[in-house]
Amino acid sequence: MLEIIYSQGDMFVVSLIMGIGMGFTYDILRSIRKTFIHGDLAVGIEDIAYWLVWTWVFIENIFKFNDGSFRIYIFVVAFTGLLIYKNTISRGIFKMFYYILWFVKKCAEKLKKMLKNGIFWFKIKISVSRKKNSEKRNFKKRML
């Protein structure tokens, strides 16, 4: 009897953590969407992948901690964990990930611009040096 109570308690804690994890991963997904704008198809694929992954996590944990018995309290507790996360630290986590991704995006854009300008400069340098070499050859030919 005590074993059943412990497993139900474990499932309660795991459900709470899964709800918090769902909110956390969705905030990461939201910050990616806000930083890198993409179309409806990509958003739909991301949502399907999100729900498939979390469905798999729920089923795995239900079989691991509750011997495969689906109980309504599992989903109620997970939803409670999601609400606790959403109403406490969600805004801060979302902003943090958004600013990190925004910074990475800006750095990547600057690096791309620098590389593009560097390659352009390199091409100009090569073409100028080729021009100078051809002028030197022409001068030497004229001198002979």
PDB file of C-alpha atoms in Angstrom:
ATOM      1  CA  MET A   1       0.000   0.000   0.000  1.00  0.00           C
ATOM      2  CA  LEU A   2       2.823   2.387   0.883  1.00  0.00           C
ATOM      3  CA  GLU A   3       4.434   1.639  -2.501  1.00  0.00           C
ATOM      4  CA  ILE A   4       1.320   2.883  -4.319  1.00  0.00           C
ATOM      5  CA  ILE A   5       1.259   6.094  -2.299  1.00  0.00           C
ATOM      6  CA  TYR A   6       4.930   6.748  -3.063  1.00  0.00           C
ATOM      7  CA  SER A   7       4.424   6.129  -6.782  1.00  0.00           C
ATOM      8  CA  GLN A   8       1.403   8.456  -6.826  1.00  0.00           C
ATOM      9  CA  GLY A   9       3.439  11.109  -5.003  1.00  0.00           C
ATOM     10  CA  ASP A  10       6.262  10.688  -7.506  1.00  0.00           C
ATOM     11  CA  MET A  11       3.781  11.026 -10.361  1.00  0.00           C
ATOM     12  CA  PHE A  12       2.383  14.185  -8.769  1.00  0.00           C
ATOM     13  CA  VAL A  13       5.832  15.808  -8.596  1.00  0.00           C
ATOM     14  CA  VAL A  14       6.743  14.642 -12.107  1.00  0.00           C
ATOM     15  CA  SER A  15       3.458  16.018 -13.478  1.00  0.00           C
ATOM     16  CA  LEU A  16       4.128  19.373 -11.862  1.00  0.00           C
ATOM     17  CA  ILE A  17       7.637  19.434 -13.356  1.00  0.00           C
ATOM     18  CA  MET A  18       6.294  18.421 -16.782  1.00  0.00           C
ATOM     19  CA  GLY A  19       3.832  21.324 -16.703  1.00  0.00           C
ATOM     20  CA  ILE A  20       6.629  23.750 -15.854  1.00  0.00           C
ATOM     21  CA  GLY A  21       8.785  22.194 -18.572  1.00  0.00           C
ATOM     22  CA  MET A  22       6.003  22.622 -21.123  1.00  0.00           C
ATOM     23  CA  GLY A  23       5.782  26.322 -20.343  1.00  0.00           C
ATOM     24  CA  PHE A  24       9.554  26.733 -20.411  1.00  0.00           C
ATOM     25  CA  THR A  25       9.988  25.052 -23.794  1.00  0.00           C
ATOM     26  CA  TYR A  26       7.071  26.976 -25.250  1.00  0.00           C
ATOM     27  CA  ASP A  27       8.681  30.247 -24.121  1.00  0.00           C
ATOM     28  CA  ILE A  28      11.857  29.213 -25.935  1.00  0.00           C
ATOM     29  CA  LEU A  29       9.776  28.430 -29.022  1.00  0.00           C
ATOM     30  CA  ARG A  30       7.990  31.800 -28.768  1.00  0.00           C
ATOM     31  CA  SER A  31      11.268  33.682 -28.489  1.00  0.00           C
ATOM     32  CA  ILE A  32      12.608  31.869 -31.564  1.00  0.00           C
ATOM     33  CA  ARG A  33       9.451  32.816 -33.458  1.00  0.00           C
ATOM     34  CA  LYS A  34       9.719  36.455 -32.427  1.00  0.00           C
ATOM     35  CA  THR A  35      13.414  36.702 -33.306  1.00  0.00           C
ATOM     36  CA  PHE A  36      13.341  34.776 -36.582  1.00  0.00           C
ATOM     37  CA  ILE A  37      10.074  35.573 -38.329  1.00  0.00           C
ATOM     38  CA  HIS A  38       8.805  32.683 -40.441  1.00  0.00           C
ATOM     39  CA  GLY A  39       5.629  31.588 -42.180  1.00  0.00           C
ATOM     40  CA  ASP A  40       2.507  29.801 -41.070  1.00  0.00           C
ATOM     41  CA  LEU A  41       3.680  26.425 -42.367  1.00  0.00           C
ATOM     42  CA  ALA A  42       6.841  26.532 -40.261  1.00  0.00           C
ATOM     43  CA  VAL A  43       4.836  27.612 -37.203  1.00  0.00           C
ATOM     44  CA  GLY A  44       2.424  24.718 -37.758  1.00  0.00           C
ATOM     45  CA  ILE A  45       5.286  22.224 -38.060  1.00  0.00           C
ATOM     46  CA  GLU A  46       6.876  23.605 -34.883  1.00  0.00           C
ATOM     47  CA  ASP A  47       3.584  23.296 -32.994  1.00  0.00           C
ATOM     48  CA  ILE A  48       3.043  19.719 -34.153  1.00  0.00           C
ATOM     49  CA  ALA A  49       6.613  18.809 -33.165  1.00  0.00           C
ATOM     50  CA  TYR A  50       6.158  20.502 -29.771  1.00  0.00           C
ATOM     51  CA  TRP A  51       2.977  18.560 -29.001  1.00  0.00           C
ATOM     52  CA  LEU A  52       4.365  15.252 -30.279  1.00  0.00           C
ATOM     53  CA  VAL A  53       7.445  15.594 -28.072  1.00  0.00           C
ATOM     54  CA  TRP A  54       5.411  16.509 -24.986  1.00  0.00           C
ATOM     55  CA  THR A  55       2.892  13.732 -25.648  1.00  0.00           C
ATOM     56  CA  TRP A  56       5.768  11.268 -25.786  1.00  0.00           C
ATOM     57  CA  VAL A  57       7.229  12.691 -22.536  1.00  0.00           C
ATOM     58  CA  PHE A  58       3.864  12.383 -20.777  1.00  0.00           C
ATOM     59  CA  ILE A  59       3.286   8.810 -21.931  1.00  0.00           C
ATOM     60  CA  GLU A  60       6.824   7.757 -20.998  1.00  0.00           C
ATOM     61  CA  ASN A  61       6.494   9.224 -17.511  1.00  0.00           C
ATOM     62  CA  ILE A  62       3.038   7.759 -16.969  1.00  0.00           C
ATOM     63  CA  PHE A  63       4.411   4.308 -17.771  1.00  0.00           C
ATOM     64  CA  LYS A  64       7.529   4.869 -15.692  1.00  0.00           C
ATOM     65  CA  PHE A  65       5.958   6.338 -12.552  1.00  0.00           C
ATOM     66  CA  ASN A  66       2.347   5.147 -12.686  1.00  0.00           C
ATOM     67  CA  ASP A  67       2.542   1.722 -14.390  1.00  0.00           C
ATOM     68  CA  GLY A  68       0.667   3.069 -17.416  1.00  0.00           C
ATOM     69  CA  SER A  69      -2.447   4.113 -15.514  1.00  0.00           C
ATOM     70  CA  PHE A  70      -3.874   7.348 -16.862  1.00  0.00           C
ATOM     71  CA  ARG A  71      -5.335   9.447 -14.065  1.00  0.00           C
ATOM     72  CA  ILE A  72      -7.041  12.787 -14.491  1.00  0.00           C
ATOM     73  CA  TYR A  73      -4.991  14.335 -11.671  1.00  0.00           C
ATOM     74  CA  ILE A  74      -1.834  13.904 -13.791  1.00  0.00           C
ATOM     75  CA  PHE A  75      -3.155  16.346 -16.371  1.00  0.00           C
ATOM     76  CA  VAL A  76      -4.692  18.673 -13.771  1.00  0.00           C
ATOM     77  CA  VAL A  77      -1.379  18.871 -11.891  1.00  0.00           C
ATOM     78  CA  ALA A  78       0.573  19.387 -15.132  1.00  0.00           C
ATOM     79  CA  PHE A  79      -1.796  22.204 -16.081  1.00  0.00           C
ATOM     80  CA  THR A  80      -1.345  23.657 -12.584  1.00  0.00           C
ATOM     81  CA  GLY A  81       2.436  23.537 -13.055  1.00  0.00           C
ATOM     82  CA  LEU A  82       2.035  25.293 -16.385  1.00  0.00           C
ATOM     83  CA  LEU A  83      -0.102  28.014 -14.766  1.00  0.00           C
ATOM     84  CA  ILE A  84       2.378  28.454 -11.915  1.00  0.00           C
ATOM     85  CA  TYR A  85       5.212  28.865 -14.416  1.00  0.00           C
ATOM     86  CA  LYS A  86       3.187  31.195 -16.648  1.00  0.00           C
ATOM     87  CA  ASN A  87       2.190  33.474 -13.777  1.00  0.00           C
ATOM     88  CA  THR A  88       5.620  33.648 -12.124  1.00  0.00           C
ATOM     89  CA  ILE A  89       8.777  33.525 -14.252  1.00  0.00           C
ATOM     90  CA  SER A  90       7.490  33.097 -17.800  1.00  0.00           C
ATOM     91  CA  ARG A  91       7.839  36.750 -18.779  1.00  0.00           C
ATOM     92  CA  GLY A  92      11.442  36.938 -17.562  1.00  0.00           C
ATOM     93  CA  ILE A  93      12.454  33.690 -19.230  1.00  0.00           C
ATOM     94  CA  PHE A  94      10.849  34.748 -22.512  1.00  0.00           C
ATOM     95  CA  LYS A  95      12.603  38.134 -22.472  1.00  0.00           C
ATOM     96  CA  MET A  96      15.936  36.568 -21.562  1.00  0.00           C
ATOM     97  CA  PHE A  97      15.813  34.068 -24.434  1.00  0.00           C
ATOM     98  CA  TYR A  98      14.528  36.728 -26.830  1.00  0.00           C
ATOM     99  CA  TYR A  99      17.402  39.096 -26.041  1.00  0.00           C
ATOM    100  CA  ILE A 100      19.968  36.294 -26.251  1.00  0.00           C
ATOM    101  CA  LEU A 101      18.640  35.209 -29.658  1.00  0.00           C
ATOM    102  CA  TRP A 102      18.352  38.828 -30.816  1.00  0.00           C
ATOM    103  CA  PHE A 103      21.996  39.423 -29.828  1.00  0.00           C
ATOM    104  CA  VAL A 104      23.119  36.255 -31.632  1.00  0.00           C
ATOM    105  CA  LYS A 105      21.141  37.292 -34.713  1.00  0.00           C
ATOM    106  CA  LYS A 106      22.683  40.790 -34.746  1.00  0.00           C
ATOM    107  CA  CYS A 107      26.188  39.364 -34.275  1.00  0.00           C
ATOM    108  CA  ALA A 108      25.605  36.914 -37.117  1.00  0.00           C
ATOM    109  CA  GLU A 109      24.354  39.739 -39.361  1.00  0.00           C
ATOM    110  CA  LYS A 110      27.418  41.865 -38.566  1.00  0.00           C
ATOM    111  CA  LEU A 111      29.729  38.918 -39.162  1.00  0.00           C
ATOM    112  CA  LYS A 112      28.010  38.211 -42.464  1.00  0.00           C
ATOM    113  CA  LYS A 113      28.366  41.868 -43.462  1.00  0.00           C
ATOM    114  CA  MET A 114      32.033  41.905 -42.449  1.00  0.00           C
ATOM    115  CA  LEU A 115      32.728  38.737 -44.396  1.00  0.00           C
ATOM    116  CA  LYS A 116      30.853  40.069 -47.396  1.00  0.00           C
ATOM    117  CA  ASN A 117      32.776  43.368 -47.266  1.00  0.00           C
ATOM    118  CA  GLY A 118      36.028  41.506 -46.682  1.00  0.00           C
ATOM    119  CA  ILE A 119      35.443  39.286 -49.679  1.00  0.00           C
ATOM    120  CA  PHE A 120      34.486  42.344 -51.753  1.00  0.00           C
ATOM    121  CA  TRP A 121      37.666  44.115 -50.612  1.00  0.00           C
ATOM    122  CA  PHE A 122      39.682  40.989 -51.363  1.00  0.00           C
ATOM    123  CA  LYS A 123      38.216  40.845 -54.868  1.00  0.00           C
ATOM    124  CA  ILE A 124      39.051  44.515 -55.464  1.00  0.00           C
ATOM    125  CA  LYS A 125      42.563  43.987 -54.139  1.00  0.00           C
ATOM    126  CA  ILE A 126      43.091  41.025 -56.455  1.00  0.00           C
ATOM    127  CA  SER A 127      41.728  42.856 -59.492  1.00  0.00           C
ATOM    128  CA  VAL A 128      43.884  45.929 -58.759  1.00  0.00           C
ATOM    129  CA  SER A 129      46.989  43.800 -58.296  1.00  0.00           C
ATOM    130  CA  ARG A 130      46.256  41.964 -61.545  1.00  0.00           C
ATOM    131  CA  LYS A 131      45.886  45.311 -63.291  1.00  0.00           C
ATOM    132  CA  LYS A 132      49.206  46.509 -61.879  1.00  0.00           C
ATOM    133  CA  ASN A 133      50.927  43.285 -62.924  1.00  0.00           C
ATOM    134  CA  SER A 134      49.551  43.532 -66.440  1.00  0.00           C
ATOM    135  CA  GLU A 135      50.659  47.192 -66.649  1.00  0.00           C
ATOM    136  CA  LYS A 136      54.158  46.210 -65.509  1.00  0.00           C
ATOM    137  CA  ARG A 137      54.300  43.485 -68.149  1.00  0.00           C
ATOM    138  CA  ASN A 138      53.121  45.889 -70.817  1.00  0.00           C
ATOM    139  CA  PHE A 139      55.706  48.447 -69.724  1.00  0.00           C
ATOM    140  CA  LYS A 140      58.478  45.843 -69.870  1.00  0.00           C
ATOM    141  CA  LYS A 141      57.350  44.794 -73.346  1.00  0.00           C
ATOM    142  CA  ARG A 142      57.448  48.398 -74.524  1.00  0.00           C
ATOM    143  CA  MET A 143      60.930  48.874 -73.067  1.00  0.00           C
ATOM    144  CA  LEU A 144      62.294  45.868 -74.939  1.00  0.00           C
TER     145      LEU A 144
END
